[in-house]
Coordinates of C-alpha atoms in Angstrom, one line a residue:
M1 CA 39.1 108.5 139.4
A2 CA 39.9 105.7 141.5
S3 CA 43.3 104.7 141.7
A4 CA 44.8 101.4 140.2
G5 CA 43.6 98.5 142.1
K6 CA 40.9 100.2 144.2
T7 CA 37.1 100.0 143.6
A8 CA 35.4 103.5 143.5
P9 CA 33.3 104.1 146.5
H10 CA 29.9 103.2 146.1
P11 CA 27.4 106.3 146.0
S12 CA 25.5 107.0 149.1
F13 CA 21.9 106.5 149.1
L14 CA 21.2 110.3 148.9
E15 CA 23.5 110.6 146.0
R16 CA 22.2 107.5 144.2
T17 CA 18.6 109.5 144.1
Q18 CA 20.3 112.7 143.2
E19 CA 21.8 110.8 140.3
A20 CA 18.7 108.9 139.3
L21 CA 16.7 112.2 139.2
A22 CA 19.2 114.2 137.2
K23 CA 19.2 110.8 134.8
Q24 CA 15.5 111.2 134.6
R25 CA 15.4 114.7 133.9
A26 CA 18.1 114.2 131.1
T27 CA 15.8 111.6 129.7
C28 CA 12.9 114.1 129.3
A29 CA 15.1 116.3 127.3
R30 CA 16.0 113.4 124.8
P31 CA 13.5 110.8 125.2
E32 CA 14.2 109.3 121.9
E33 CA 17.5 107.6 123.1
A34 CA 15.5 106.0 126.1
A35 CA 12.6 105.1 124.0
G36 CA 14.9 103.2 121.3
R37 CA 16.8 101.4 124.1
V38 CA 13.5 100.1 126.0
F39 CA 11.9 98.8 122.6
A40 CA 15.3 97.0 121.9
D41 CA 15.3 95.3 125.2
I42 CA 11.8 94.2 125.0
L43 CA 12.5 92.7 121.6
A44 CA 15.6 91.1 123.4
V45 CA 13.6 89.5 126.3
S46 CA 10.8 88.3 124.2
R47 CA 12.2 86.9 120.8
D48 CA 13.4 83.5 122.1
T49 CA 10.3 82.5 124.0
A50 CA 7.1 80.6 123.2
F51 CA 5.2 84.0 122.8
G52 CA 8.0 85.3 120.7
R53 CA 8.0 82.3 118.4
E54 CA 4.3 82.3 118.3
H55 CA 4.2 85.8 117.0
G56 CA 7.3 85.8 114.8
L57 CA 9.2 88.2 116.6
A58 CA 12.5 87.1 115.2
R59 CA 11.5 89.0 112.3
V60 CA 10.6 92.2 114.0
R61 CA 12.8 95.3 113.9
T62 CA 10.6 98.3 114.1
P63 CA 7.5 99.6 116.2
G64 CA 5.4 99.3 113.3
E65 CA 6.5 95.8 112.7
W66 CA 5.8 94.8 116.3
R67 CA 2.5 96.5 116.1
K68 CA 1.6 94.2 113.1
A69 CA 3.1 91.2 114.9
V70 CA 1.4 91.7 118.3
P71 CA -2.3 92.4 118.8
I72 CA -3.5 94.6 121.5
R73 CA -4.9 92.4 124.4
G74 CA -6.4 92.8 127.7
Y75 CA -5.3 90.7 130.7
D76 CA -8.0 87.9 129.9
E77 CA -6.2 87.4 126.8
L78 CA -2.5 87.4 128.4
A79 CA -3.6 85.2 131.2
P80 CA -2.9 81.9 129.4
Y81 CA 1.0 82.8 128.9
V82 CA 0.7 83.7 132.8
H83 CA -0.6 80.3 133.6
R84 CA 1.9 78.2 131.6
Q85 CA 4.6 80.0 133.7
L86 CA 2.8 79.3 137.0
A87 CA 2.7 75.8 135.7
G88 CA 6.5 75.7 135.5
E89 CA 6.9 76.3 131.9
H90 CA 10.2 78.1 131.0
R91 CA 10.6 81.0 128.5
V92 CA 7.0 81.8 128.0
L93 CA 7.1 85.4 128.0
T94 CA 10.4 86.1 128.9
I95 CA 13.7 84.6 128.5
D96 CA 14.3 85.0 132.3
D97 CA 11.6 83.6 134.1
P98 CA 9.6 85.3 136.7
Y99 CA 10.5 84.6 140.2
A100 CA 7.2 86.1 141.7
F101 CA 4.0 87.3 140.7
L102 CA 2.5 90.6 141.7
R103 CA -1.2 90.7 142.8
T104 CA -3.3 93.5 141.6
S105 CA -5.9 95.0 144.1
G106 CA -8.9 93.9 141.9
T107 CA -10.9 96.8 142.4
T108 CA -11.8 96.7 138.7
G109 CA -12.7 93.2 138.5
H110 CA -10.8 90.1 139.5
A111 CA -7.3 90.1 140.7
K112 CA -4.6 89.7 138.2
L113 CA -1.1 88.0 138.7
V114 CA 1.6 90.0 137.0
P115 CA 5.1 88.2 136.3
T116 CA 7.9 89.9 137.9
T117 CA 11.6 88.9 136.6
H118 CA 15.1 90.0 138.2
H119 CA 15.6 92.0 134.8
W120 CA 12.5 93.8 135.1
R121 CA 13.0 94.8 138.5
R122 CA 16.5 95.8 138.5
T123 CA 16.4 97.6 135.2
Y124 CA 13.2 99.5 135.4
R125 CA 11.4 99.4 138.8
G126 CA 14.4 100.0 141.1
P127 CA 15.9 103.0 139.2
A128 CA 12.5 104.6 138.9
L129 CA 11.9 104.4 142.5
Y130 CA 15.6 106.2 143.2
A131 CA 14.5 109.1 140.6
Q132 CA 11.2 109.5 142.1
W133 CA 12.4 109.9 145.6
G134 CA 15.4 112.0 144.6
L135 CA 12.7 114.8 143.8
Y136 CA 11.4 114.7 147.1
F137 CA 14.8 114.8 148.8
E138 CA 15.6 117.9 146.7
H139 CA 12.3 119.2 147.7
M140 CA 13.2 118.9 151.5
G141 CA 16.5 120.6 150.7
T142 CA 18.5 118.0 152.8
E143 CA 22.0 117.2 152.2
R144 CA 22.2 114.6 154.9
L145 CA 19.7 111.7 155.6
T146 CA 19.7 109.4 158.5
G147 CA 15.9 108.0 157.2
E148 CA 14.4 109.4 160.4
E149 CA 13.2 112.2 158.4
V150 CA 10.8 109.9 156.5
L151 CA 7.6 108.3 157.1
D152 CA 7.2 105.8 154.3
L153 CA 3.7 104.5 153.8
S154 CA 4.0 103.5 150.1
W155 CA 4.7 99.9 151.1
E156 CA 5.2 97.5 153.9
P157 CA 7.6 94.8 153.9
G158 CA 6.7 91.5 155.1
P159 CA 7.0 87.8 154.9
V160 CA 5.6 85.9 151.6
R161 CA 2.2 84.8 152.9
R162 CA 0.7 83.4 149.6
Y163 CA 2.0 80.9 147.3
Q164 CA 0.5 79.6 144.1
Q165 CA 2.0 76.4 142.3
G166 CA 5.3 77.2 144.2
F167 CA 5.8 80.9 143.2
P168 CA 5.3 83.6 145.9
V169 CA 2.5 85.9 145.4
Y170 CA 2.2 89.5 147.0
S171 CA 1.0 93.0 146.1
I172 CA 3.4 95.6 144.9
T173 CA 2.5 97.5 148.3
E174 CA 3.2 94.4 150.6
R175 CA 6.3 92.8 149.5
P176 CA 9.2 91.3 150.9
P177 CA 12.5 93.7 151.1
S178 CA 14.9 92.9 148.2
Q179 CA 18.4 91.7 148.7
D180 CA 19.4 92.9 145.4
P181 CA 21.7 95.9 145.6
D182 CA 20.5 97.2 142.4
D183 CA 16.9 97.2 143.6
W184 CA 15.1 100.0 145.9
N185 CA 16.7 99.7 149.0
P186 CA 15.9 102.6 151.3
P187 CA 17.9 103.1 154.5
W188 CA 14.7 102.7 156.6
R189 CA 13.8 99.1 155.3
T190 CA 15.0 97.5 158.5
A191 CA 13.8 100.5 161.0
A192 CA 11.3 99.3 163.6
W193 CA 8.7 101.8 162.7
F194 CA 8.7 100.6 159.0
T195 CA 8.3 97.0 159.7
R196 CA 4.9 95.7 160.3
D197 CA 3.9 93.6 163.3
P198 CA 2.0 90.6 162.3
A199 CA -0.2 90.8 165.7
T200 CA -1.5 94.0 164.5
P201 CA -4.6 93.0 162.4
T202 CA -6.5 96.1 161.6
L203 CA -5.7 99.1 159.4
T204 CA -5.0 101.6 162.2
D205 CA -3.2 99.5 164.7
P206 CA 0.0 99.8 162.5
L207 CA -0.5 103.5 162.0
Y208 CA -0.6 104.2 165.5
G209 CA 2.6 102.2 166.1
K210 CA 4.4 104.5 163.6
L211 CA 2.9 107.6 165.4
L212 CA 4.2 106.2 168.6
R213 CA 7.8 105.2 167.3
L214 CA 8.3 108.7 165.3
A215 CA 6.9 110.9 168.0
G216 CA 9.8 113.5 168.7
H217 CA 11.5 113.0 165.5
D218 CA 12.2 115.8 163.1
L219 CA 9.9 114.2 160.4
R220 CA 9.7 116.3 157.2
L221 CA 8.4 113.8 154.5
I222 CA 5.3 111.7 154.2
V223 CA 5.2 109.5 151.3
S224 CA 2.1 107.3 150.2
V225 CA 0.6 106.1 147.2
N226 CA -3.1 106.6 148.1
P227 CA -4.0 109.9 150.1
S228 CA -6.4 107.9 151.9
K229 CA -3.5 106.5 154.0
I230 CA -2.5 110.0 155.0
V231 CA -5.8 110.9 156.2
L232 CA -6.2 107.3 158.0
L233 CA -2.9 108.3 159.6
A234 CA -4.1 111.9 160.7
E235 CA -7.3 110.4 162.0
T236 CA -5.4 107.7 164.0
L237 CA -3.7 110.5 165.7
R238 CA -6.8 112.6 166.3
E239 CA -8.5 109.5 167.8
N240 CA -5.7 108.6 170.0
P241 CA -4.0 111.8 171.5
E242 CA -4.2 110.9 175.5
R243 CA -3.2 107.1 174.7
L244 CA -0.2 108.6 172.7
V245 CA 0.8 111.1 175.6
R246 CA 0.3 108.1 178.3
E247 CA 2.4 105.6 176.3
L248 CA 5.3 108.0 175.5
H249 CA 5.4 109.0 179.3
D250 CA 5.4 105.4 180.4
G251 CA 7.5 104.0 177.7
Q252 CA 5.7 101.4 175.4
G253 CA 7.7 98.3 174.4
P254 CA 11.6 98.0 173.4
G255 CA 11.3 100.4 170.5
R256 CA 10.0 103.4 172.7
P257 CA 11.5 104.1 176.1
A258 CA 9.9 106.4 178.5
A259 CA 9.9 110.0 177.4
P260 CA 8.2 112.0 180.1
A261 CA 9.6 115.5 178.6
L262 CA 8.2 114.8 175.2
A263 CA 4.8 113.5 176.7
R264 CA 4.5 116.7 178.6
R265 CA 5.5 118.8 175.6
L266 CA 2.8 117.0 173.4
A267 CA 0.2 117.1 176.0
A268 CA 0.4 120.8 176.1
V269 CA 0.2 121.0 172.3
F270 CA -2.6 118.5 172.1
D271 CA -4.5 120.5 174.6
W272 CA -4.2 123.8 172.7
T273 CA -5.9 121.8 169.9
G274 CA -8.6 120.9 171.9
G275 CA -7.9 117.2 171.7
R276 CA -7.9 117.3 167.7
P277 CA -4.0 117.5 166.9
A278 CA -3.1 117.7 163.1
L279 CA -0.1 116.0 161.7
T280 CA 1.8 119.1 162.1
D281 CA 1.4 119.5 165.9
L282 CA 3.1 116.4 166.2
W283 CA 5.7 117.0 163.6
P284 CA 5.9 120.9 163.1
G285 CA 8.9 120.2 160.9
L286 CA 6.7 118.4 158.5
R287 CA 7.2 120.0 154.8
L288 CA 6.0 117.5 152.3
L289 CA 3.5 115.3 151.6
V290 CA 3.3 112.8 148.5
C291 CA 0.6 110.9 147.1
W292 CA -1.6 110.5 144.1
N293 CA -3.0 114.1 143.3
S294 CA -4.9 113.3 140.1
A295 CA -8.3 111.9 139.2
S296 CA -10.5 111.0 142.2
A297 CA -7.3 111.4 144.4
A298 CA -7.5 115.0 144.0
L299 CA -10.7 115.2 145.9
Y300 CA -8.6 114.5 149.2
Q301 CA -6.9 117.9 148.7
P302 CA -9.1 119.7 151.1
L303 CA -8.7 116.8 153.7
L304 CA -5.2 117.0 153.7
S305 CA -5.0 120.8 153.8
R306 CA -6.8 120.6 157.0
L307 CA -5.0 117.7 158.6
A308 CA -1.6 119.1 157.7
P309 CA -2.1 122.8 157.1
G310 CA 0.4 124.7 155.3
V311 CA 2.3 121.6 154.0
A312 CA 3.2 121.3 150.3
T313 CA 2.0 118.3 148.4
L314 CA 3.8 116.5 145.4
P315 CA 2.6 113.7 143.2
F316 CA 3.4 110.1 143.8
S317 CA 4.3 108.4 140.1
T318 CA 1.5 107.3 138.2
T319 CA 2.3 103.7 138.8
G320 CA 0.3 100.4 139.1
T321 CA 1.1 96.7 139.6
E322 CA 1.9 96.4 135.9
G323 CA 4.3 99.1 135.6
I324 CA 5.0 102.7 135.9
V325 CA 3.6 105.5 133.5
T326 CA 4.7 108.7 134.6
L327 CA 7.4 110.0 137.0
P328 CA 7.5 113.4 138.7
V329 CA 10.7 115.5 137.9
D330 CA 9.4 119.0 139.0
D331 CA 7.0 120.9 141.2
H332 CA 3.9 120.3 139.1
P333 CA 1.2 119.1 141.7
S334 CA -0.6 116.6 139.8
A335 CA 1.0 115.4 136.4
G336 CA 4.3 114.1 135.6
P337 CA 6.4 113.2 132.1
L338 CA 6.0 110.0 130.4
A339 CA 8.5 107.5 131.8
V340 CA 9.6 106.7 128.3
D341 CA 12.6 104.6 129.9
Q342 CA 10.2 102.2 131.7
A343 CA 8.1 100.8 128.9
H344 CA 7.3 101.0 125.0
F345 CA 4.0 103.2 125.1
E346 CA 1.3 103.5 122.5
F347 CA -1.9 105.8 122.5
V348 CA -5.4 105.5 121.4
P349 CA -7.4 108.7 121.2
W350 CA -10.2 108.5 123.9
H351 CA -13.6 110.1 123.9
D352 CA -16.2 110.4 126.7
L353 CA -18.5 108.2 124.8
D354 CA -16.2 105.3 125.3
D355 CA -17.7 102.9 127.7
G356 CA -14.5 101.0 128.8
S357 CA -14.7 98.2 126.4
P358 CA -11.5 96.3 125.5
L359 CA -9.9 97.9 122.5
P360 CA -10.1 95.9 119.2
P361 CA -6.7 94.2 118.6
G362 CA -5.9 96.1 115.5
S363 CA -6.7 99.5 116.8
P364 CA -4.4 102.3 115.3
T365 CA -1.9 103.6 117.9
L366 CA 0.2 106.9 118.1
G367 CA 3.6 107.0 119.6
Y368 CA 4.6 109.4 122.6
D369 CA 5.9 111.9 120.1
Q370 CA 2.5 112.3 118.3
L371 CA 0.3 113.3 121.1
E372 CA -1.4 116.7 121.0
P373 CA -1.5 118.9 124.0
G374 CA -5.1 119.1 125.8
A375 CA -6.1 115.6 124.2
D376 CA -7.0 112.5 126.0
Y377 CA -5.7 109.0 125.2
R378 CA -5.9 105.1 126.4
L379 CA -3.1 103.7 127.2
V380 CA -1.3 100.5 125.6
M381 CA 1.7 99.6 127.4
S382 CA 4.6 96.9 126.5
Q383 CA 6.7 96.2 129.9
A384 CA 9.8 93.9 129.8
N385 CA 7.8 91.7 132.4
G386 CA 5.8 90.1 129.4
L387 CA 2.7 92.1 129.2
Y388 CA 3.1 93.2 125.5
R389 CA 0.8 95.6 124.2
Y390 CA -1.3 95.4 127.3
D391 CA -4.7 97.4 127.0
V392 CA -4.2 98.9 130.6
G393 CA -7.7 100.4 130.7
D394 CA -6.4 104.0 132.0
V395 CA -7.2 107.3 130.3
Y396 CA -4.6 110.1 130.3
R397 CA -4.7 113.7 129.3
V398 CA -1.8 115.4 127.7
T399 CA -1.1 118.8 129.8
G400 CA 2.0 120.0 128.3
T401 CA 5.8 118.9 127.8
V402 CA 8.6 118.3 129.9
G403 CA 11.6 118.9 127.5
A404 CA 10.6 116.7 124.5
T405 CA 8.3 114.4 126.6
P406 CA 4.9 115.1 127.0
R407 CA 3.3 115.6 130.6
L408 CA 0.5 113.5 131.3
E409 CA -2.3 113.5 134.0
F410 CA -4.1 110.4 134.9
L411 CA -8.0 110.9 134.3
G412 CA -9.2 107.7 135.5
R413 CA -10.1 104.0 134.1
T414 CA -11.9 103.8 131.1
G415 CA -15.6 103.7 131.4
F416 CA -15.0 105.7 134.8
Q417 CA -18.2 107.7 134.2
S418 CA -21.5 106.1 135.1
S419 CA -24.0 106.6 132.4
F420 CA -27.6 104.8 132.1
T421 CA -28.9 107.2 129.8
G422 CA -25.9 109.3 128.5
E423 CA -25.8 111.4 131.7
K424 CA -21.9 110.6 132.1
V425 CA -21.8 111.2 136.0
T426 CA -18.2 111.3 137.3
E427 CA -16.6 111.0 140.9
S428 CA -15.9 114.7 140.7
D429 CA -19.9 115.4 139.9
V430 CA -20.9 113.5 143.0
H431 CA -18.2 114.9 145.3
A432 CA -19.0 118.6 144.2
A433 CA -22.9 118.2 144.7
V434 CA -22.5 116.3 148.2
T435 CA -19.8 118.5 149.5
R436 CA -21.8 121.8 148.3
V437 CA -24.8 120.6 150.0
L438 CA -23.4 118.9 153.4
G439 CA -20.3 120.8 153.3
H440 CA -16.9 119.1 154.2
E441 CA -15.4 121.2 157.2
Q442 CA -17.3 118.6 159.8
T443 CA -15.2 115.5 158.7
T444 CA -11.7 114.6 158.0
H445 CA -12.4 111.5 156.3
P446 CA -14.2 110.3 153.0
D447 CA -17.8 109.8 154.4
F448 CA -20.1 109.4 151.3
T449 CA -20.3 107.6 147.8
G450 CA -22.6 107.7 145.1
I451 CA -24.1 104.3 143.8
P452 CA -26.0 103.8 140.4
V453 CA -29.3 101.7 141.0
W454 CA -30.9 100.3 138.1
G455 CA -34.5 100.7 137.4
T456 CA -37.2 101.7 135.3
P457 CA -36.1 104.4 135.3
P458 CA -32.7 104.1 137.1
H459 CA -31.6 106.6 139.7
Y460 CA -28.5 107.3 142.0
L461 CA -28.1 106.7 145.5
V462 CA -25.8 108.8 147.7
A463 CA -24.8 106.7 150.9
V464 CA -23.6 109.0 153.8
E465 CA -22.4 108.7 157.0
W466 CA -25.3 110.1 159.1
T467 CA -23.7 112.3 162.0
D468 CA -25.0 114.5 164.6
A469 CA -24.0 117.5 162.2
H470 CA -26.1 116.1 159.5
R471 CA -29.3 114.7 161.7
A472 CA -31.1 118.2 162.1
R473 CA -31.6 118.1 158.3
D474 CA -34.5 116.2 156.8
L475 CA -33.4 113.2 154.5
E476 CA -35.6 114.0 151.7
E477 CA -34.8 117.5 151.6
T478 CA -31.1 116.8 151.7
A479 CA -31.5 114.5 148.8
R480 CA -33.5 117.1 146.9
H481 CA -30.7 119.6 147.1
I482 CA -28.0 117.4 146.2
D483 CA -30.1 116.3 143.3
D484 CA -30.5 120.0 142.5
V485 CA -26.6 120.5 142.6
L486 CA -25.8 117.7 140.7
Q487 CA -28.2 119.0 137.8
E488 CA -26.1 122.4 138.1
V489 CA -22.6 120.6 137.9
N490 CA -23.7 118.2 135.2
V491 CA -26.2 119.2 132.2
E492 CA -26.5 115.7 130.9
Y493 CA -27.7 114.6 134.3
A494 CA -30.1 117.6 134.3
D495 CA -31.6 116.7 130.9
K496 CA -32.2 113.3 131.7
R497 CA -34.0 114.2 134.8
R498 CA -36.1 116.8 133.3
S499 CA -37.1 114.2 130.7
G500 CA -37.9 111.4 133.4
R501 CA -35.4 109.1 132.0
L502 CA -33.7 109.2 135.6
R503 CA -35.8 109.2 138.9
P504 CA -34.7 111.9 141.7
L505 CA -31.3 111.0 143.7
Q506 CA -32.0 109.4 146.9
L507 CA -30.1 109.3 150.2
L508 CA -28.9 106.4 152.2
P509 CA -28.0 107.3 155.8
L510 CA -25.1 105.1 157.1
V511 CA -23.7 104.7 160.7
P512 CA -20.8 106.7 161.5
G513 CA -17.8 105.2 160.6
A514 CA -19.3 102.9 157.9
F515 CA -16.5 103.5 155.4
R516 CA -13.6 102.6 157.9
T517 CA -15.7 99.4 158.7
V518 CA -15.9 98.8 154.8
A519 CA -12.1 99.1 154.7
E520 CA -11.2 97.1 157.7
H521 CA -13.5 94.3 156.2
R522 CA -11.6 94.3 152.8
H523 CA -8.3 94.2 154.8
R524 CA -9.1 91.3 156.8
D525 CA -10.2 89.8 153.6
G526 CA -6.4 90.1 152.1
A527 CA -6.3 93.5 150.6
A528 CA -3.2 95.4 151.2
A529 CA -3.7 98.6 153.1
A530 CA -2.1 100.5 150.4
Q531 CA -4.4 99.2 147.9
I532 CA -7.6 100.0 149.5
K533 CA -9.2 103.2 148.2
H534 CA -12.1 105.2 148.6
H535 CA -14.3 105.9 145.7
W536 CA -16.9 108.6 145.4
L537 CA -18.9 106.8 142.7
Q538 CA -19.4 103.0 142.6
K539 CA -19.1 101.4 139.2
D540 CA -22.4 99.6 140.1
A541 CA -25.0 98.5 142.9
T542 CA -22.6 95.7 144.4
F543 CA -21.3 98.1 147.1
L544 CA -25.0 98.6 148.4
D545 CA -25.2 95.0 149.2
T546 CA -21.8 95.1 151.1
L547 CA -23.4 98.0 153.2
R548 CA -26.2 95.9 153.9
R549 CA -24.6 92.8 154.8
L550 CA -22.0 94.2 157.3
G551 CA -25.1 96.2 158.8
L552 CA -24.1 99.7 158.0
V553 CA -27.3 101.1 157.2
H554 CA -28.7 103.6 159.7
A555 CA -31.9 101.5 160.1
T556 CA -34.0 103.8 162.2
L557 CA -33.5 106.9 160.0
A558 CA -33.6 104.7 156.9
G559 CA -36.8 103.2 157.9
V560 CA -35.7 99.7 157.4

């Protein structure tokens, strides 16, 4: 206990993460306390608002009354309230007005603007990040943290570049650092390797800068939201070993003085690898990779195991711009307990005939304590940022429990299957079929995608970077093999092919590096680097237009 008249010392950053993790584990054991506290807080921030008066929230006391008063809505139905906030109206959705708006990636349609308030950030987002990172530091076994052991790719600090009606607008992964002591403030937030140089416009230039600045450090942890960024980091290393050695030897800028001894050591290591180093060749102490490991992100695991052999992986929290859903607290590789202290959660049973249509406003819902192990559910979420009974559009499977809290694994977006005739093709189906035919040992980055193409009858097109390793194969023969394997993987697809309701799968050869070019194009158009995702199955043929517009179709091989 602190002596009278003295302030108790503020816990260190590492202590704070450990305390937050312990609190999160205690919440899993007794979720009802946190769930009740969150529900009461949502009522407190929403009652005395325009939304609260329109929905009679002054009379609401229980979750049952909340369900009767507030209909389930998608973003389009909530957007008019957001627009009123943007226009300057006060107390629209929350009693504390938003200070900024978070912009979603827009990968499932048009970008959304999510209000963010100081209360929401301080009470929910910040503490969650401390708990999540506490698990990663615990796994590392570190008792002392300087910040040089970590490569944080989960967000990039930077100035606000976009305003809308006077409000700052930015993505959750490219946001300015917070000055709030209760918010997430890691010790590396001002490090030279962490801050982004605005003069580096491409995706790979900032990653190369991090490799250069952190070479020779005892790096033990790499954290990213999407695994694709770790893959791109490793590819950047493999494409630049000679440049890295040269610039380490000579010194590159004020942040990287000449290090000839380090350059000689790395040159010997890179030479031993044949000029194709893995991340562990640059950082032999690397112990842990963190990224999404469920749904289509799980398909990156073979790539990660080759690019960082022997390194363990743990999941990043299941989180979106709109809010956090699960927080990892143990070593489960892909699923985490529901973060009952983040939002008021409701669930609607999901089945594979769901085409992704919006939920009816009065759909019956279940509480977190009514979920069945092994069952799948659509998520309805109420956050203290003003998104109340929000139809998130995500599907989760209950894989077990952590204490008294359900453990959930993200399966994908509603309607994440492609189904012209009931075939219900998934990203996993396409990935399995293509890699079984073409193999995945020759590549260290995603180099293909499936595209559903409408017609009479419709068919699927696989667009693949056609390299020297593939060129010996006949395109039509390869397409037949992929089609055959897809029929083995998906019996519904096989049935529709046999009955003629689907035409045979076709192959579209792309120039090498096509998907990197697409990512760079999206980045130049303003997409945050951490929000650029690869999909092994597109939702429609729009992506085909992008490939053609950017000149990425292998004209000679495709006969165009």
